[in-house]
Amino acid sequence: MAENNNNEIEHETTIFAEPIFHIGSFTVTNALLNSWLAVIILLLFFVAAGRKIKKIPRGVQNMFETILEGALSFADSITGDRKKSQKLLPICLTLFLFILVNNYLGLMPFVGSIGFIEELHGERFFIPMFRGATADLNTTLALALFSVVAIHVFGAMMVGGWNYFNRFINVKAFLEIPKKFKKDKNILLVNPIKAFVSMIEIVGEVAKIASLSLRLFGNIFAGEVLLVSMMAIFAFLTPVPFMFLEIIVGLVQALVFSILVLVFMSMATATEEH
């Protein structure tokens, strides 16, 4: 936000989250405050859902059980195994709810409109107290890194550390060569190729981080810019259809992120068939 000739303050949507205050050397940004608010909302929801559990669910408990049953049935259609779904769903459902609440918080009127004026290099800037967390690349990158680490941890736990390691650095392929060379001479050519193909999987893991983080960030940030632009051009009724569009986009992006993580987890925990 910069002061113009008429001494009015204009706010520009930035690609980065602005710092609000510091706790020692730790910087708290407006996107981080939004994430904390999302966590508080989810905590209140879960406390309300689990405070008085009844055999015949009502109210918040009924809503939570409906969401859980629907999510579990959907996870079964991907994993094909109820036990595997029960192990993987807690992380994927948590990611979905966290992203969904953050996406919708970014549409609230207080996000981007409540803040303070800060002077820097002779210019005055408006710093919003809250910013859509998923419109900040740091947040989506952190979610993607956490997801990929969780995928590998679950993969190593359910397949076995040695077997899982060989999916990327295929030592087994080289160890098989002296054992099977007498029966099959082609193994001298085929197994090194298998080992090379396994190493390509490492590139794919880096691509997962980029894909998960940039897809979510790009869609939510673009929606935020679109809404700000529409409100600047048409102050009242015209932005309403775009607001409904962003509600759908927020739900779809939360679903896409969590479903992709579930699919990657399901693939990582699949046992090789011989």
mmCIF file of C-alpha atoms in Angstrom:
data_model
loop_
_atom_site.group_PDB
_atom_site.id
_atom_site.type_symbol
_atom_site.label_atom_id
_atom_site.label_comp_id
_atom_site.label_asym_id
_atom_site.label_seq_id
_atom_site.Cartn_x
_atom_site.Cartn_y
_atom_site.Cartn_z
ATOM 1 C CA MET A 1 0.000 0.000 0.000
ATOM 2 C CA ALA A 2 1.477 3.362 -0.922
ATOM 3 C CA GLU A 3 0.362 6.948 -0.411
ATOM 4 C CA ASN A 4 -0.747 8.641 -3.633
ATOM 5 C CA ASN A 5 -0.950 12.294 -4.610
ATOM 6 C CA ASN A 6 -4.373 12.693 -2.913
ATOM 7 C CA ASN A 7 -2.894 11.430 0.337
ATOM 8 C CA GLU A 8 -5.005 8.242 0.064
ATOM 9 C CA ILE A 9 -3.624 4.859 0.984
ATOM 10 C CA GLU A 10 -3.847 2.051 -1.543
ATOM 11 C CA HIS A 11 -3.410 -1.615 -0.788
ATOM 12 C CA GLU A 12 -1.645 -3.914 -3.230
ATOM 13 C CA THR A 13 -1.973 -7.694 -3.022
ATOM 14 C CA THR A 14 1.524 -9.062 -2.478
ATOM 15 C CA ILE A 15 2.814 -12.539 -3.276
ATOM 16 C CA PHE A 16 4.458 -12.792 0.156
ATOM 17 C CA ALA A 17 3.020 -12.755 3.684
ATOM 18 C CA GLU A 18 3.752 -9.609 5.701
ATOM 19 C CA PRO A 19 5.329 -9.789 9.204
ATOM 20 C CA ILE A 20 3.026 -8.677 12.035
ATOM 21 C CA PHE A 21 5.221 -9.061 15.124
ATOM 22 C CA HIS A 22 8.230 -10.987 16.400
ATOM 23 C CA ILE A 23 8.658 -13.493 19.215
ATOM 24 C CA GLY A 24 12.415 -13.301 19.751
ATOM 25 C CA SER A 25 13.925 -14.119 16.346
ATOM 26 C CA PHE A 26 10.708 -15.837 15.200
ATOM 27 C CA THR A 27 8.600 -13.753 12.797
ATOM 28 C CA VAL A 28 4.826 -14.076 12.977
ATOM 29 C CA THR A 29 3.207 -13.228 9.628
ATOM 30 C CA ASN A 30 -0.421 -12.494 8.804
ATOM 31 C CA ALA A 31 -0.669 -15.845 6.972
ATOM 32 C CA LEU A 32 0.586 -17.632 10.103
ATOM 33 C CA LEU A 33 -2.040 -15.837 12.221
ATOM 34 C CA ASN A 34 -4.672 -17.091 9.783
ATOM 35 C CA SER A 35 -3.363 -20.648 10.172
ATOM 36 C CA TRP A 36 -3.521 -20.363 13.973
ATOM 37 C CA LEU A 37 -7.107 -19.125 13.685
ATOM 38 C CA ALA A 38 -7.952 -22.146 11.493
ATOM 39 C CA VAL A 39 -6.418 -24.485 14.078
ATOM 40 C CA ILE A 40 -8.456 -22.850 16.882
ATOM 41 C CA ILE A 41 -11.685 -23.243 14.855
ATOM 42 C CA LEU A 42 -10.939 -26.923 14.189
ATOM 43 C CA LEU A 43 -10.063 -27.525 17.861
ATOM 44 C CA LEU A 44 -13.359 -25.956 18.982
ATOM 45 C CA PHE A 45 -15.229 -28.097 16.427
ATOM 46 C CA PHE A 46 -13.610 -31.337 17.600
ATOM 47 C CA VAL A 47 -14.096 -30.453 21.291
ATOM 48 C CA ALA A 48 -17.784 -29.749 20.596
ATOM 49 C CA ALA A 49 -18.104 -33.016 18.626
ATOM 50 C CA GLY A 50 -16.497 -35.158 21.326
ATOM 51 C CA ARG A 51 -17.702 -33.442 24.512
ATOM 52 C CA LYS A 52 -20.912 -35.442 25.033
ATOM 53 C CA ILE A 53 -20.836 -38.507 22.816
ATOM 54 C CA LYS A 54 -24.220 -40.206 22.524
ATOM 55 C CA LYS A 55 -25.286 -43.487 20.931
ATOM 56 C CA ILE A 56 -27.748 -41.606 18.749
ATOM 57 C CA PRO A 57 -25.633 -38.700 17.418
ATOM 58 C CA ARG A 58 -27.077 -35.208 17.256
ATOM 59 C CA GLY A 59 -25.831 -31.751 16.336
ATOM 60 C CA VAL A 60 -22.055 -31.371 15.893
ATOM 61 C CA GLN A 61 -21.431 -35.054 16.716
ATOM 62 C CA ASN A 62 -23.836 -36.088 13.955
ATOM 63 C CA MET A 63 -22.115 -33.717 11.484
ATOM 64 C CA PHE A 64 -18.660 -35.060 12.373
ATOM 65 C CA GLU A 65 -19.718 -38.714 12.100
ATOM 66 C CA THR A 66 -21.351 -38.036 8.729
ATOM 67 C CA ILE A 67 -18.115 -36.449 7.447
ATOM 68 C CA LEU A 68 -16.010 -39.300 8.847
ATOM 69 C CA GLU A 69 -18.161 -42.086 7.393
ATOM 70 C CA GLY A 70 -18.280 -40.408 3.987
ATOM 71 C CA ALA A 71 -14.510 -39.851 3.999
ATOM 72 C CA LEU A 72 -13.855 -43.453 5.058
ATOM 73 C CA SER A 73 -16.034 -44.871 2.287
ATOM 74 C CA PHE A 74 -14.328 -42.616 -0.250
ATOM 75 C CA ALA A 75 -10.870 -43.632 1.014
ATOM 76 C CA ASP A 76 -11.864 -47.298 0.602
ATOM 77 C CA SER A 77 -12.542 -46.668 -3.092
ATOM 78 C CA ILE A 78 -8.906 -45.528 -3.478
ATOM 79 C CA THR A 79 -7.046 -47.909 -1.178
ATOM 80 C CA GLY A 80 -9.331 -50.924 -1.642
ATOM 81 C CA ASP A 81 -8.622 -51.937 1.939
ATOM 82 C CA ARG A 82 -10.544 -50.722 5.035
ATOM 83 C CA LYS A 83 -7.571 -51.315 7.379
ATOM 84 C CA LYS A 84 -5.276 -49.262 5.161
ATOM 85 C CA SER A 85 -7.917 -46.526 4.922
ATOM 86 C CA GLN A 86 -8.157 -46.349 8.712
ATOM 87 C CA LYS A 87 -4.376 -45.849 8.937
ATOM 88 C CA LEU A 88 -4.038 -43.252 6.153
ATOM 89 C CA LEU A 89 -7.266 -41.281 6.514
ATOM 90 C CA PRO A 90 -6.415 -39.380 9.748
ATOM 91 C CA ILE A 91 -3.605 -37.468 8.009
ATOM 92 C CA CYS A 92 -5.479 -36.924 4.733
ATOM 93 C CA LEU A 93 -8.703 -35.808 6.453
ATOM 94 C CA THR A 94 -6.760 -33.458 8.740
ATOM 95 C CA LEU A 95 -5.054 -31.914 5.703
ATOM 96 C CA PHE A 96 -8.425 -31.541 3.964
ATOM 97 C CA LEU A 97 -10.090 -29.805 6.924
ATOM 98 C CA PHE A 98 -7.093 -27.533 7.593
ATOM 99 C CA ILE A 99 -6.869 -26.430 3.944
ATOM 100 C CA LEU A 100 -10.651 -26.044 3.614
ATOM 101 C CA VAL A 101 -10.971 -23.848 6.720
ATOM 102 C CA ASN A 102 -7.997 -21.745 5.589
ATOM 103 C CA ASN A 103 -9.451 -21.366 2.092
ATOM 104 C CA TYR A 104 -12.789 -20.193 3.484
ATOM 105 C CA LEU A 105 -11.205 -17.925 6.085
ATOM 106 C CA GLY A 106 -9.503 -16.145 3.192
ATOM 107 C CA LEU A 107 -12.996 -15.177 1.942
ATOM 108 C CA MET A 108 -14.076 -13.611 5.248
ATOM 109 C CA PRO A 109 -14.566 -9.800 5.272
ATOM 110 C CA PHE A 110 -11.995 -9.220 8.057
ATOM 111 C CA VAL A 111 -9.196 -10.909 6.057
ATOM 112 C CA GLY A 112 -7.228 -8.260 4.201
ATOM 113 C CA SER A 113 -9.356 -5.362 5.511
ATOM 114 C CA ILE A 114 -8.308 -5.070 9.189
ATOM 115 C CA GLY A 115 -4.730 -4.010 9.789
ATOM 116 C CA PHE A 116 -2.415 -1.134 10.591
ATOM 117 C CA ILE A 117 -0.375 1.543 8.797
ATOM 118 C CA GLU A 118 3.388 1.188 8.684
ATOM 119 C CA GLU A 119 5.893 3.745 7.387
ATOM 120 C CA LEU A 120 8.896 2.508 5.423
ATOM 121 C CA HIS A 121 11.368 4.623 3.404
ATOM 122 C CA GLY A 122 9.070 7.632 3.607
ATOM 123 C CA GLU A 123 6.080 5.720 2.270
ATOM 124 C CA ARG A 124 3.049 4.503 4.201
ATOM 125 C CA PHE A 125 1.940 0.884 3.820
ATOM 126 C CA PHE A 126 -1.201 -0.897 4.947
ATOM 127 C CA ILE A 127 -0.411 -4.247 6.595
ATOM 128 C CA PRO A 128 -3.461 -6.562 6.962
ATOM 129 C CA MET A 129 -3.594 -8.528 10.223
ATOM 130 C CA PHE A 130 -4.910 -11.646 8.458
ATOM 131 C CA ARG A 131 -4.120 -13.084 5.043
ATOM 132 C CA GLY A 132 -5.407 -16.287 3.441
ATOM 133 C CA ALA A 133 -2.792 -18.822 4.592
ATOM 134 C CA THR A 134 -3.100 -20.992 1.484
ATOM 135 C CA ALA A 135 -2.456 -17.894 -0.648
ATOM 136 C CA ASP A 136 1.048 -17.871 0.885
ATOM 137 C CA LEU A 137 3.587 -20.155 -0.818
ATOM 138 C CA ASN A 138 5.370 -20.787 2.507
ATOM 139 C CA THR A 139 2.231 -22.436 3.915
ATOM 140 C CA THR A 140 1.516 -24.597 0.870
ATOM 141 C CA LEU A 141 5.194 -25.585 0.639
ATOM 142 C CA ALA A 142 5.174 -26.613 4.317
ATOM 143 C CA LEU A 143 2.006 -28.680 3.741
ATOM 144 C CA ALA A 144 3.565 -30.360 0.694
ATOM 145 C CA LEU A 145 6.823 -31.164 2.545
ATOM 146 C CA PHE A 146 4.897 -32.591 5.503
ATOM 147 C CA SER A 147 2.751 -34.691 3.142
ATOM 148 C CA VAL A 148 5.705 -36.140 1.208
ATOM 149 C CA VAL A 149 7.575 -36.971 4.435
ATOM 150 C CA ALA A 150 4.417 -38.656 5.782
ATOM 151 C CA ILE A 151 4.084 -40.644 2.520
ATOM 152 C CA HIS A 152 7.622 -42.031 2.908
ATOM 153 C CA VAL A 153 7.244 -42.735 6.634
ATOM 154 C CA PHE A 154 4.038 -44.715 6.043
ATOM 155 C CA GLY A 155 5.601 -46.450 3.040
ATOM 156 C CA ALA A 156 8.653 -47.556 5.044
ATOM 157 C CA MET A 157 6.481 -48.667 7.986
ATOM 158 C CA MET A 158 4.019 -50.740 5.961
ATOM 159 C CA VAL A 159 6.326 -52.179 3.273
ATOM 160 C CA GLY A 160 9.490 -52.487 5.317
ATOM 161 C CA GLY A 161 12.471 -50.123 5.399
ATOM 162 C CA TRP A 162 14.757 -52.244 3.165
ATOM 163 C CA ASN A 163 12.084 -52.965 0.547
ATOM 164 C CA TYR A 164 11.026 -49.317 0.467
ATOM 165 C CA PHE A 165 14.634 -48.084 0.150
ATOM 166 C CA ASN A 166 15.131 -50.378 -2.861
ATOM 167 C CA ARG A 167 12.313 -48.628 -4.707
ATOM 168 C CA PHE A 168 14.648 -45.626 -5.069
ATOM 169 C CA ILE A 169 18.173 -47.073 -4.816
ATOM 170 C CA ASN A 170 17.658 -50.562 -6.216
ATOM 171 C CA VAL A 171 20.511 -52.438 -4.544
ATOM 172 C CA LYS A 172 18.520 -55.671 -4.845
ATOM 173 C CA ALA A 173 18.799 -55.531 -8.635
ATOM 174 C CA PHE A 174 22.625 -55.567 -8.448
ATOM 175 C CA LEU A 175 22.698 -58.281 -5.747
ATOM 176 C CA GLU A 176 20.558 -60.555 -7.955
ATOM 177 C CA ILE A 177 23.031 -60.460 -10.868
ATOM 178 C CA PRO A 178 25.671 -62.941 -9.534
ATOM 179 C CA LYS A 179 22.932 -65.251 -8.166
ATOM 180 C CA LYS A 180 20.889 -65.551 -11.387
ATOM 181 C CA PHE A 181 23.543 -64.964 -14.052
ATOM 182 C CA LYS A 182 24.052 -68.656 -14.867
ATOM 183 C CA LYS A 183 20.336 -69.216 -15.523
ATOM 184 C CA ASP A 184 19.601 -65.940 -17.273
ATOM 185 C CA LYS A 185 22.376 -64.013 -19.062
ATOM 186 C CA ASN A 186 20.003 -61.154 -19.871
ATOM 187 C CA ILE A 187 19.979 -60.170 -16.212
ATOM 188 C CA LEU A 188 23.345 -58.473 -16.771
ATOM 189 C CA LEU A 189 21.560 -55.918 -18.969
ATOM 190 C CA VAL A 190 18.047 -55.847 -17.491
ATOM 191 C CA ASN A 191 18.829 -55.310 -13.795
ATOM 192 C CA PRO A 192 21.086 -52.216 -14.216
ATOM 193 C CA ILE A 193 18.228 -50.690 -16.245
ATOM 194 C CA LYS A 194 15.849 -51.526 -13.383
ATOM 195 C CA ALA A 195 18.207 -49.766 -10.959
ATOM 196 C CA PHE A 196 18.388 -46.683 -13.199
ATOM 197 C CA VAL A 197 14.574 -46.539 -13.514
ATOM 198 C CA SER A 198 14.295 -46.679 -9.719
ATOM 199 C CA MET A 199 16.582 -43.645 -9.396
ATOM 200 C CA ILE A 200 14.201 -41.672 -11.634
ATOM 201 C CA GLU A 201 11.621 -42.118 -8.862
ATOM 202 C CA ILE A 202 13.694 -39.686 -6.766
ATOM 203 C CA VAL A 203 13.000 -36.950 -9.333
ATOM 204 C CA GLY A 204 9.324 -37.802 -9.077
ATOM 205 C CA GLU A 205 9.385 -37.225 -5.319
ATOM 206 C CA VAL A 206 10.751 -33.688 -5.826
ATOM 207 C CA ALA A 207 8.055 -33.104 -8.457
ATOM 208 C CA LYS A 208 5.390 -34.112 -5.915
ATOM 209 C CA ILE A 209 6.464 -31.293 -3.582
ATOM 210 C CA ALA A 210 6.386 -28.741 -6.406
ATOM 211 C CA SER A 211 3.070 -30.024 -7.768
ATOM 212 C CA LEU A 212 1.230 -30.111 -4.427
ATOM 213 C CA SER A 213 2.465 -26.717 -3.218
ATOM 214 C CA LEU A 214 2.224 -24.722 -6.460
ATOM 215 C CA ARG A 215 -1.212 -26.047 -7.480
ATOM 216 C CA LEU A 216 -2.820 -25.045 -4.178
ATOM 217 C CA PHE A 217 -0.972 -21.727 -3.928
ATOM 218 C CA GLY A 218 -1.641 -20.768 -7.564
ATOM 219 C CA ASN A 219 -5.387 -21.413 -7.454
ATOM 220 C CA ILE A 220 -6.048 -19.718 -4.111
ATOM 221 C CA PHE A 221 -3.776 -16.729 -4.772
ATOM 222 C CA ALA A 222 -5.305 -16.217 -8.242
ATOM 223 C CA GLY A 223 -8.783 -16.316 -6.685
ATOM 224 C CA GLU A 224 -7.765 -13.755 -4.078
ATOM 225 C CA VAL A 225 -6.426 -11.394 -6.759
ATOM 226 C CA LEU A 226 -9.585 -11.904 -8.851
ATOM 227 C CA LEU A 227 -11.867 -11.006 -5.946
ATOM 228 C CA VAL A 228 -9.839 -7.899 -5.042
ATOM 229 C CA SER A 229 -9.899 -6.759 -8.676
ATOM 230 C CA MET A 230 -13.648 -7.318 -9.039
ATOM 231 C CA MET A 231 -14.376 -5.469 -5.800
ATOM 232 C CA ALA A 232 -12.198 -2.569 -6.925
ATOM 233 C CA ILE A 233 -14.049 -2.311 -10.256
ATOM 234 C CA PHE A 234 -17.569 -3.255 -9.116
ATOM 235 C CA ALA A 235 -18.067 -2.487 -5.461
ATOM 236 C CA PHE A 236 -21.201 -4.451 -4.582
ATOM 237 C CA LEU A 237 -23.315 -7.004 -6.518
ATOM 238 C CA THR A 238 -21.017 -8.030 -9.385
ATOM 239 C CA PRO A 239 -18.357 -9.708 -7.157
ATOM 240 C CA VAL A 240 -21.024 -12.039 -5.651
ATOM 241 C CA PRO A 241 -20.842 -14.700 -8.461
ATOM 242 C CA PHE A 242 -17.051 -14.693 -8.135
ATOM 243 C CA MET A 243 -17.414 -15.211 -4.384
ATOM 244 C CA PHE A 244 -19.539 -18.341 -5.015
ATOM 245 C CA LEU A 245 -16.941 -19.470 -7.547
ATOM 246 C CA GLU A 246 -14.202 -19.126 -4.928
ATOM 247 C CA ILE A 247 -16.271 -21.142 -2.426
ATOM 248 C CA ILE A 248 -16.306 -23.998 -4.956
ATOM 249 C CA VAL A 249 -12.625 -23.529 -5.792
ATOM 250 C CA GLY A 250 -11.742 -23.633 -2.065
ATOM 251 C CA LEU A 251 -13.559 -26.957 -1.642
ATOM 252 C CA VAL A 252 -12.152 -28.465 -4.847
ATOM 253 C CA GLN A 253 -8.560 -27.497 -4.065
ATOM 254 C CA ALA A 254 -8.782 -28.922 -0.533
ATOM 255 C CA LEU A 255 -10.197 -32.146 -2.019
ATOM 256 C CA VAL A 256 -7.552 -32.355 -4.768
ATOM 257 C CA PHE A 257 -4.672 -31.886 -2.315
ATOM 258 C CA SER A 258 -5.914 -34.472 0.195
ATOM 259 C CA ILE A 259 -6.930 -37.012 -2.485
ATOM 260 C CA LEU A 260 -3.525 -36.760 -4.164
ATOM 261 C CA VAL A 261 -1.813 -37.351 -0.823
ATOM 262 C CA LEU A 262 -4.057 -40.377 -0.212
ATOM 263 C CA VAL A 263 -3.279 -41.770 -3.676
ATOM 264 C CA PHE A 264 0.486 -41.277 -3.188
ATOM 265 C CA MET A 265 0.257 -42.913 0.254
ATOM 266 C CA SER A 266 -1.713 -45.830 -1.155
ATOM 267 C CA MET A 267 0.909 -46.332 -3.883
ATOM 268 C CA ALA A 268 3.796 -46.054 -1.391
ATOM 269 C CA THR A 269 2.255 -48.646 0.928
ATOM 270 C CA ALA A 270 1.354 -51.115 -1.849
ATOM 271 C CA THR A 271 3.221 -54.408 -1.672
ATOM 272 C CA GLU A 272 4.989 -55.485 -4.850
ATOM 273 C CA GLU A 273 3.399 -58.476 -6.546
ATOM 274 C CA HIS A 274 5.745 -61.111 -7.958
#
